[in-house]
PDB file of C-alpha atoms in Angstrom:
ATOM      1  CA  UNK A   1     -74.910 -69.792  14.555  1.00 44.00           C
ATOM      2  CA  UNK A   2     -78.307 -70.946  12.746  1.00 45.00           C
ATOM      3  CA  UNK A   3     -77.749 -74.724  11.374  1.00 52.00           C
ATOM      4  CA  UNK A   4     -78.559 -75.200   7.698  1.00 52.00           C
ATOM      5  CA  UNK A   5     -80.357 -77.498   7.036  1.00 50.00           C
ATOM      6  CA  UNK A   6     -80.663 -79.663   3.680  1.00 58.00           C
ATOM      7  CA  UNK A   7     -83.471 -81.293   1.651  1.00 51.00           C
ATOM      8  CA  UNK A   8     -82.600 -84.595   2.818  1.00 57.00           C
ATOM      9  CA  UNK A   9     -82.152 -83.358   6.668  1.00 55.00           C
ATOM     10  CA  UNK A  10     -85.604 -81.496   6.398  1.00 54.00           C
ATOM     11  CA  UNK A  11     -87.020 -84.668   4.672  1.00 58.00           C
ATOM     12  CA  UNK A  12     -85.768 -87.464   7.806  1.00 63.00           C
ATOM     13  CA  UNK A  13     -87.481 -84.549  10.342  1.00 61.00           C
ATOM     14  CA  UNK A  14     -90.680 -84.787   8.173  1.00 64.00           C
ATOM     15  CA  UNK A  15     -90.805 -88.457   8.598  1.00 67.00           C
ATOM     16  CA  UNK A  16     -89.902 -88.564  12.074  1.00 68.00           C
ATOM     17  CA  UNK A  17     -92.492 -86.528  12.871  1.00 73.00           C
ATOM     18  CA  UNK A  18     -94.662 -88.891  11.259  1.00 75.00           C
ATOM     19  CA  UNK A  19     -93.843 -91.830  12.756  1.00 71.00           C
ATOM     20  CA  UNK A  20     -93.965 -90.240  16.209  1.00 75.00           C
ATOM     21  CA  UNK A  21     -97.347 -89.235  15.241  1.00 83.00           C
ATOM     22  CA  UNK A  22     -99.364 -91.937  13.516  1.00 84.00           C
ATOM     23  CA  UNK A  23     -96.878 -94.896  15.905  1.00 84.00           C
ATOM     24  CA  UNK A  24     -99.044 -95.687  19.258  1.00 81.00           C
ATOM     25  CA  UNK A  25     -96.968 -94.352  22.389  1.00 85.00           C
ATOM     26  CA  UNK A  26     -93.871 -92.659  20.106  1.00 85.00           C
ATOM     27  CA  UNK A  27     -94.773 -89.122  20.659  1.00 86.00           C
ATOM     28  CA  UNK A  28     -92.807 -87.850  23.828  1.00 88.00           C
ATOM     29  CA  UNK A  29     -94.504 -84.586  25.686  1.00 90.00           C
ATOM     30  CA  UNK A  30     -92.698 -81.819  27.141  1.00 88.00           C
ATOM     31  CA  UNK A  31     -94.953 -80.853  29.738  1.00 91.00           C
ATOM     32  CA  UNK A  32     -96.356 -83.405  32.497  1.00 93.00           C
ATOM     33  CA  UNK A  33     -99.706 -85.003  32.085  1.00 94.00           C
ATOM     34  CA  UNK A  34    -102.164 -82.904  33.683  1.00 95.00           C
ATOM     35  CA  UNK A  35    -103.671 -86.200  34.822  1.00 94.00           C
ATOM     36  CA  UNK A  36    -101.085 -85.983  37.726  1.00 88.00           C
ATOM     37  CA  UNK A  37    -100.769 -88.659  40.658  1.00 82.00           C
ATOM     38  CA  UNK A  38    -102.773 -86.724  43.217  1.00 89.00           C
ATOM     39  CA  UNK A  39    -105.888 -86.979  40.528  1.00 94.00           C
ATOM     40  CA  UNK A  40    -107.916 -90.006  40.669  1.00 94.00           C
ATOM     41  CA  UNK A  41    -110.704 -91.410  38.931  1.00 95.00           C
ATOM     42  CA  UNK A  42    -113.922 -92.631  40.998  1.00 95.00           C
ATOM     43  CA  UNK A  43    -114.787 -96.459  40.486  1.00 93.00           C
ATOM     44  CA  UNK A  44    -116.493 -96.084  36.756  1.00 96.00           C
ATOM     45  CA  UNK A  45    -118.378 -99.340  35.222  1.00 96.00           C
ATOM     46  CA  UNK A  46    -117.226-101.051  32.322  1.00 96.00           C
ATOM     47  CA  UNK A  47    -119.630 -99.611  29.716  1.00 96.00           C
ATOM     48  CA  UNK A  48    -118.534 -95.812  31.177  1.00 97.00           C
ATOM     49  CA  UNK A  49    -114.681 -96.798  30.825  1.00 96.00           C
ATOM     50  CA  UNK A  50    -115.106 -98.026  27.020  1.00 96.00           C
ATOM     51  CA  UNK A  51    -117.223 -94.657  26.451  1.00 97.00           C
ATOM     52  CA  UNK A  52    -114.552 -92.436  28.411  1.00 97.00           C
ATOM     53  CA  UNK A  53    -112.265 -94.350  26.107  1.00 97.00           C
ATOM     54  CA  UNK A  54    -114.257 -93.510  22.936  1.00 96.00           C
ATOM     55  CA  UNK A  55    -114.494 -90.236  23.531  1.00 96.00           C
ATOM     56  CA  UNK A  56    -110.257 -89.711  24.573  1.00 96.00           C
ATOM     57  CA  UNK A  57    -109.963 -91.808  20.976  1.00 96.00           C
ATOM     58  CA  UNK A  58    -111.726 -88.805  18.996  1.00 95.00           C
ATOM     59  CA  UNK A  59    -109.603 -86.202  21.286  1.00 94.00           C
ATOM     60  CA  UNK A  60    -106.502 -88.194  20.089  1.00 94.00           C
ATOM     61  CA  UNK A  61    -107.185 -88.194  16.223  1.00 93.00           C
ATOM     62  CA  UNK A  62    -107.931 -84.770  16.920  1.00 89.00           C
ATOM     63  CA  UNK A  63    -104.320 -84.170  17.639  1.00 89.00           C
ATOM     64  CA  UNK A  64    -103.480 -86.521  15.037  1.00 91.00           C
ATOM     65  CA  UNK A  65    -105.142 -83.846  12.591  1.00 87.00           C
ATOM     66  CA  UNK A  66    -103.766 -81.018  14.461  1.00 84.00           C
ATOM     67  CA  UNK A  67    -100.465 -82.414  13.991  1.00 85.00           C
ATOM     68  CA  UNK A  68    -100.476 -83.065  10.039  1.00 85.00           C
ATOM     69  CA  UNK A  69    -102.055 -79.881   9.738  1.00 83.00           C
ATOM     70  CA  UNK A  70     -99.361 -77.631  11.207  1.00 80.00           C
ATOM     71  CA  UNK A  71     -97.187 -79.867   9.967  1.00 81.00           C
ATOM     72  CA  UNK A  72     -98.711 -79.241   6.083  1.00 82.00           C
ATOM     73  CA  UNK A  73     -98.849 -75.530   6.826  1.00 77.00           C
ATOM     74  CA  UNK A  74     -95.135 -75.831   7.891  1.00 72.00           C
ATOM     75  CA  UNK A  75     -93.867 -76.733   4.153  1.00 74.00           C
ATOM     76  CA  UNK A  76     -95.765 -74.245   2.258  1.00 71.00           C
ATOM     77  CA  UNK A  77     -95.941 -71.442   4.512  1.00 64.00           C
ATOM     78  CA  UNK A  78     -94.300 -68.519   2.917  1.00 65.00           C
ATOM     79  CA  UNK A  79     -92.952 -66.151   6.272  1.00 63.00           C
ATOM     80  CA  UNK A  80     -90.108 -67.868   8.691  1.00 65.00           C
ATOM     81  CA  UNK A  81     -92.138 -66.402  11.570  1.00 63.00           C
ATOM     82  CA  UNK A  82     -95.091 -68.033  10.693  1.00 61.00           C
ATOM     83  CA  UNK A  83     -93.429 -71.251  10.107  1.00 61.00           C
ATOM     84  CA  UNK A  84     -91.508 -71.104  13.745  1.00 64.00           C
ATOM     85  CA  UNK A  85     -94.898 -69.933  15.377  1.00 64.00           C
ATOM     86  CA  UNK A  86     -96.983 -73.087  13.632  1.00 65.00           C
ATOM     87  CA  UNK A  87     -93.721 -75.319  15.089  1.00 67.00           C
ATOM     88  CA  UNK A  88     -94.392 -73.817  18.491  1.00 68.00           C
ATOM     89  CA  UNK A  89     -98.254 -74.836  18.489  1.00 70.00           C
ATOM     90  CA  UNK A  90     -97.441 -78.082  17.139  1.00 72.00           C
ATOM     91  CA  UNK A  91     -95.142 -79.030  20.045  1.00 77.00           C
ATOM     92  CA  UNK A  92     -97.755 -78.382  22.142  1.00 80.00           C
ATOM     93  CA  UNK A  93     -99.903 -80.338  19.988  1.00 82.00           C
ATOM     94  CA  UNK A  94     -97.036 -83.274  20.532  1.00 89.00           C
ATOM     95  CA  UNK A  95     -97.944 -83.187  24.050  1.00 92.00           C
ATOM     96  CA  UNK A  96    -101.788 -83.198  23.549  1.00 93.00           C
ATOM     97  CA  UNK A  97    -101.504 -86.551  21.776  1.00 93.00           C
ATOM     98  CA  UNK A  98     -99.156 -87.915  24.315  1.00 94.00           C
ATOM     99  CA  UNK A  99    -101.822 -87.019  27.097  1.00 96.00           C
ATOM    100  CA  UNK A 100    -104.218 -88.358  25.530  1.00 96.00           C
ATOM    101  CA  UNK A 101    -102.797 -91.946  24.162  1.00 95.00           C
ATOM    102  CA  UNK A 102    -101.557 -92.036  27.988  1.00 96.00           C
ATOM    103  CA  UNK A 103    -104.916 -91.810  29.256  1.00 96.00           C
ATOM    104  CA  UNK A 104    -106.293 -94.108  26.393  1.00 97.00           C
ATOM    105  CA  UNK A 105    -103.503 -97.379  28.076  1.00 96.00           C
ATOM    106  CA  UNK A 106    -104.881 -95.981  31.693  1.00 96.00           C
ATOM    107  CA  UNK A 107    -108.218 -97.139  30.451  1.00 96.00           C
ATOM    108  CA  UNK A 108    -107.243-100.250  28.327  1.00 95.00           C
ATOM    109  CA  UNK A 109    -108.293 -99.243  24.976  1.00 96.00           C
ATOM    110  CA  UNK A 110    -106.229 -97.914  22.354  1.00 95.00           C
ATOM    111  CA  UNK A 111    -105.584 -95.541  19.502  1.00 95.00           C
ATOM    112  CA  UNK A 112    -107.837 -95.212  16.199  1.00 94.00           C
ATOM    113  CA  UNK A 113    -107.290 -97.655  13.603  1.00 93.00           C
ATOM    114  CA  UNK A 114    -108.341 -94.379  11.009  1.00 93.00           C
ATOM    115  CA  UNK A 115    -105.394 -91.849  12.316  1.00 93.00           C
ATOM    116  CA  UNK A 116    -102.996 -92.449   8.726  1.00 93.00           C
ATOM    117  CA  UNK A 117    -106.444 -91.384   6.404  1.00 91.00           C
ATOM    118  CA  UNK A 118    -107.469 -88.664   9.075  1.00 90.00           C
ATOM    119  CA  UNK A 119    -103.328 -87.715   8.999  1.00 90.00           C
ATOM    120  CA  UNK A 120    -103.068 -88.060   5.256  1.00 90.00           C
ATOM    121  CA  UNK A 121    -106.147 -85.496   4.955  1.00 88.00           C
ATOM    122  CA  UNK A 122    -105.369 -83.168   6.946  1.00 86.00           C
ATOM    123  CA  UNK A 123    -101.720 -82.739   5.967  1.00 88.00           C
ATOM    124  CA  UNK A 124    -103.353 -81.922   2.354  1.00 86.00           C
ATOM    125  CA  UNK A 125    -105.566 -79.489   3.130  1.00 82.00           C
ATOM    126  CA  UNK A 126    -102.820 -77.692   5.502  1.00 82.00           C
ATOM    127  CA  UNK A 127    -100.515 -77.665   2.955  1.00 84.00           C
ATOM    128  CA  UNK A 128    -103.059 -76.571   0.133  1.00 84.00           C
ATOM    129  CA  UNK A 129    -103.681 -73.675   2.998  1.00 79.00           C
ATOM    130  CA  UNK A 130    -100.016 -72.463   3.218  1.00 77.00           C
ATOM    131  CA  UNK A 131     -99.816 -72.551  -0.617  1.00 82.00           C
ATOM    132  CA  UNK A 132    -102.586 -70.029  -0.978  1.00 82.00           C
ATOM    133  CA  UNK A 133    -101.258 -67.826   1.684  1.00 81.00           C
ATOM    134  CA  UNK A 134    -100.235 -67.686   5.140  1.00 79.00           C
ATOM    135  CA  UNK A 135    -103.449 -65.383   5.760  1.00 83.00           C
ATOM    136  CA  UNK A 136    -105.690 -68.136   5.005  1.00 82.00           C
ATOM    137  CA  UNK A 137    -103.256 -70.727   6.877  1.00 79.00           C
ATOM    138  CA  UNK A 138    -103.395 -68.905   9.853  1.00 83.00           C
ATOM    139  CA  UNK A 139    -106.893 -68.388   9.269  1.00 84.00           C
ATOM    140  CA  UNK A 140    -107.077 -72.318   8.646  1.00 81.00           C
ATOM    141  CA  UNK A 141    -105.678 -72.639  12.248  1.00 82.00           C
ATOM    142  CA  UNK A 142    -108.147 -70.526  14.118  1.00 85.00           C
ATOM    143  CA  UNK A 143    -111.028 -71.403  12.832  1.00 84.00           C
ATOM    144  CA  UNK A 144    -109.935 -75.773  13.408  1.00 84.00           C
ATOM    145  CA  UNK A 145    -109.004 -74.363  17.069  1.00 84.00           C
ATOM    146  CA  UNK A 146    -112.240 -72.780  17.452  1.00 85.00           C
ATOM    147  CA  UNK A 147    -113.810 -76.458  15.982  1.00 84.00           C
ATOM    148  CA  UNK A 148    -111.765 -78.797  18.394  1.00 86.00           C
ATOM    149  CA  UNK A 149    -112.094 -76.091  21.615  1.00 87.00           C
ATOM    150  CA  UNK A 150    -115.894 -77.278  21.247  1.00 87.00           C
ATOM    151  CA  UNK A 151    -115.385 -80.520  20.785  1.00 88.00           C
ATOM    152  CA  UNK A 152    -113.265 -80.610  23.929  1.00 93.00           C
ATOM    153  CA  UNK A 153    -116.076 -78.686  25.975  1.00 93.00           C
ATOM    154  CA  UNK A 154    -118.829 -81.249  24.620  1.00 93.00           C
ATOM    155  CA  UNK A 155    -116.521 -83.820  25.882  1.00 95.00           C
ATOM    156  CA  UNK A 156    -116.094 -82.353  29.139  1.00 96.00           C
ATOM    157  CA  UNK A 157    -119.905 -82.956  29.885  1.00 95.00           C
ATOM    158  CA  UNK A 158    -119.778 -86.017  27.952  1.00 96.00           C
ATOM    159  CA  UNK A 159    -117.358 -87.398  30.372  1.00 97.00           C
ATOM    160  CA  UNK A 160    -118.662 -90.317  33.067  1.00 96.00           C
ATOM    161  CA  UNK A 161    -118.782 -88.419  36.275  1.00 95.00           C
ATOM    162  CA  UNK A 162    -116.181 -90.626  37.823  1.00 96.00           C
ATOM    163  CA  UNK A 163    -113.410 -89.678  35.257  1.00 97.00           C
ATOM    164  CA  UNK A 164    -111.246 -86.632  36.962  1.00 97.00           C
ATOM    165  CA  UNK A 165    -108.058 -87.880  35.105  1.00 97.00           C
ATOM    166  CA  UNK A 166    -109.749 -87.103  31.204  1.00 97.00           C
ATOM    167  CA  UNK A 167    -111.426 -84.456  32.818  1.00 97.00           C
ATOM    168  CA  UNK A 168    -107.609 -82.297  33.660  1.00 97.00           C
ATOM    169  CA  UNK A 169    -106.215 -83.565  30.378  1.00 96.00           C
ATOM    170  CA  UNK A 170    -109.228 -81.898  28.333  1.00 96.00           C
ATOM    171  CA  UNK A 171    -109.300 -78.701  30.466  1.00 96.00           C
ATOM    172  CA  UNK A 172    -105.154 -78.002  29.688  1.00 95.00           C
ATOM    173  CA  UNK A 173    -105.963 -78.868  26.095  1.00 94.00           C
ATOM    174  CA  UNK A 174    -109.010 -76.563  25.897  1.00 94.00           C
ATOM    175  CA  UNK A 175    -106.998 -73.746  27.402  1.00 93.00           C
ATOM    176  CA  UNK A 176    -103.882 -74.356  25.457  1.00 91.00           C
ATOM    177  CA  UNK A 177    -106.079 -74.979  21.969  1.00 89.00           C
ATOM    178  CA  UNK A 178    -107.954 -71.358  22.653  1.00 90.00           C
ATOM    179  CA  UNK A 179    -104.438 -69.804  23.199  1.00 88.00           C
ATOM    180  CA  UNK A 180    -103.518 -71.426  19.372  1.00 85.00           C
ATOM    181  CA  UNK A 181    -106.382 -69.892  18.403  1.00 86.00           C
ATOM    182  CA  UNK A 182    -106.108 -66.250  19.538  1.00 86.00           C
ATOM    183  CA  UNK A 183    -102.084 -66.448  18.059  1.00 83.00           C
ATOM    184  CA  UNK A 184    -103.010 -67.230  15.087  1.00 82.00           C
ATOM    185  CA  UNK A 185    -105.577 -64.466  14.306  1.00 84.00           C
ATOM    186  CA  UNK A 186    -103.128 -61.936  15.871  1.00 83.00           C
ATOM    187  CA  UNK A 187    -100.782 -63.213  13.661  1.00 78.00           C
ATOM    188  CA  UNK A 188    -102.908 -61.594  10.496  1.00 81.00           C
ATOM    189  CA  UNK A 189    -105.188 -64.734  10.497  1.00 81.00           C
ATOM    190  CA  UNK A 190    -108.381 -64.696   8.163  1.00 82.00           C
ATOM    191  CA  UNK A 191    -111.322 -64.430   9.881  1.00 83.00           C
ATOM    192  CA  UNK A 192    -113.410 -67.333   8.357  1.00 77.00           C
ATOM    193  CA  UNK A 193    -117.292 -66.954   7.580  1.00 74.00           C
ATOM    194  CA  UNK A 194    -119.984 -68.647   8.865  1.00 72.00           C
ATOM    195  CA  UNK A 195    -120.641 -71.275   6.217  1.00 69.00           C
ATOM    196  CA  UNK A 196    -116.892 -71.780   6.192  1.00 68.00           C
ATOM    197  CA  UNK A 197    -116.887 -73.149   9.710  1.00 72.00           C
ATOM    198  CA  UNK A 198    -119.983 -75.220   9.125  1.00 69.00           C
ATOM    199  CA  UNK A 199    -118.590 -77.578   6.791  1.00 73.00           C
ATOM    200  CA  UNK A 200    -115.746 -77.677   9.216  1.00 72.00           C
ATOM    201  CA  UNK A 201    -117.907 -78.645  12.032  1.00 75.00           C
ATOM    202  CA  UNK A 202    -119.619 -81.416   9.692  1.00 75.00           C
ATOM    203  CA  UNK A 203    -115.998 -82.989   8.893  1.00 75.00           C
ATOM    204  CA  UNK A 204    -115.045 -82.918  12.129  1.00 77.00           C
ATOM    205  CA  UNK A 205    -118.681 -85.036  12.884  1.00 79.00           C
ATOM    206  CA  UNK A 206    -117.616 -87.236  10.471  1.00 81.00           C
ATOM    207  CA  UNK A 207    -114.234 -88.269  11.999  1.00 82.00           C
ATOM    208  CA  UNK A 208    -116.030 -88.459  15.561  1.00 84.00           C
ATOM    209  CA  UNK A 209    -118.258 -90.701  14.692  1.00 85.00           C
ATOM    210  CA  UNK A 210    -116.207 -93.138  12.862  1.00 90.00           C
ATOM    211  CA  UNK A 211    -113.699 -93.060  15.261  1.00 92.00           C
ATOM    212  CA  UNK A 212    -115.529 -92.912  18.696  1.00 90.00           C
ATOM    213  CA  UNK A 213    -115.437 -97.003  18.303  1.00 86.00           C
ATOM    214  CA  UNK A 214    -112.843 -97.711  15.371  1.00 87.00           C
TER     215      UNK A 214
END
């Protein structure tokens, strides 16, 4: 039997969520780092550790975004399947960010100071998505997959040579993000136009270059 739920149960989930989001090393992944034991980085110099560490920073407040986004989308979206389908991506979204601040200790560096504005931002605009229709939210979703699945590939070149264990992490996200992606338009998602998804791709320049070193 289905568990009801109240205001004040849905509203302690909301703010767990948070917290477990936005709190360095809270968030708790299902799956097991792709960065697994029998993966090992070559010896990397300092200056190519702090920029495999920049670049695993922007990957992180990516999920940060990904995470407030569903998580927007989640309150305003208007069909139960839709909701439960956004839940789904988001838990693999959980385990994205726990990758990622995993491999950000590995390499002694740490999460971006900027992840409660980039949070608080994108919770807006997914909720602001939902409220206009699930369409457009699922839309919403493809089109930021589509946006952080090239991210991830420019990061994948990006990456010092001698870094295998960022390497696996990005290639699971990149598969799992595409796989977000493809749901969501199958799901009745929008198909967003070109100049849509360019002032996408110059917010999401925005956040990587602030938070590459902050």
């Amino acid at each position: 039997m289905n568990r009801h739920y109240s205001h004040a149960d849905n509203l302690i989930h909301q703010f767990d969520t948070v917290l477990r989001t936005l709190v360095p090393h809270a968030a708790v992944a299902s799956r097991p780092t792709p960065a697994t034991a029998g993966i090992q980085d070559e010896d990397m110099s300092a200056e190519e550790r702090r920029h495999a560490a920049g670049l695993m920073r922007v990957n992180h407040t990516g999920e940060v975004c990904a995470q407030a986004l569903y998580q927007g989308q989640g309150c305003t979206a208007k069909l139960p399947e839709v909701r439960s389908q956004m839940e789904h991506s988001a838990q693999e979204e959980i385990d994205h960010l726990a990758w990622c601040d995993e491999r950000l200790q590995e390499l002694d560096s740490h999460t971006s100071l900027l992840n409660p504005l980039f949070y608080a931002a994108s919770f807006g605009l997914g909720a602001v998505a939902g409220a206009i229709g699930d369409r457009i939210s699922l839309g919403f979703v493809a089109a930021t997959e589509e946006q952080v699945g090239k991210h991830l590939e420019d990061h994948l070149v990006k990456l010092p040579a001698g870094d295998h264990r960022s390497r696996a992490v990005l290639r699971q996200m990149a598969i799992d993000e595409a796989h977000h992606a493809q749901l969501a338009l199958e799901a009745g998602g929008a198909r967003f136009p070109a100049p849509v998804k360019f002032g996408m791709s110059l917010m999401s320049k925005v956040m990587t270059k602030s938070v590459y070193r902050v």
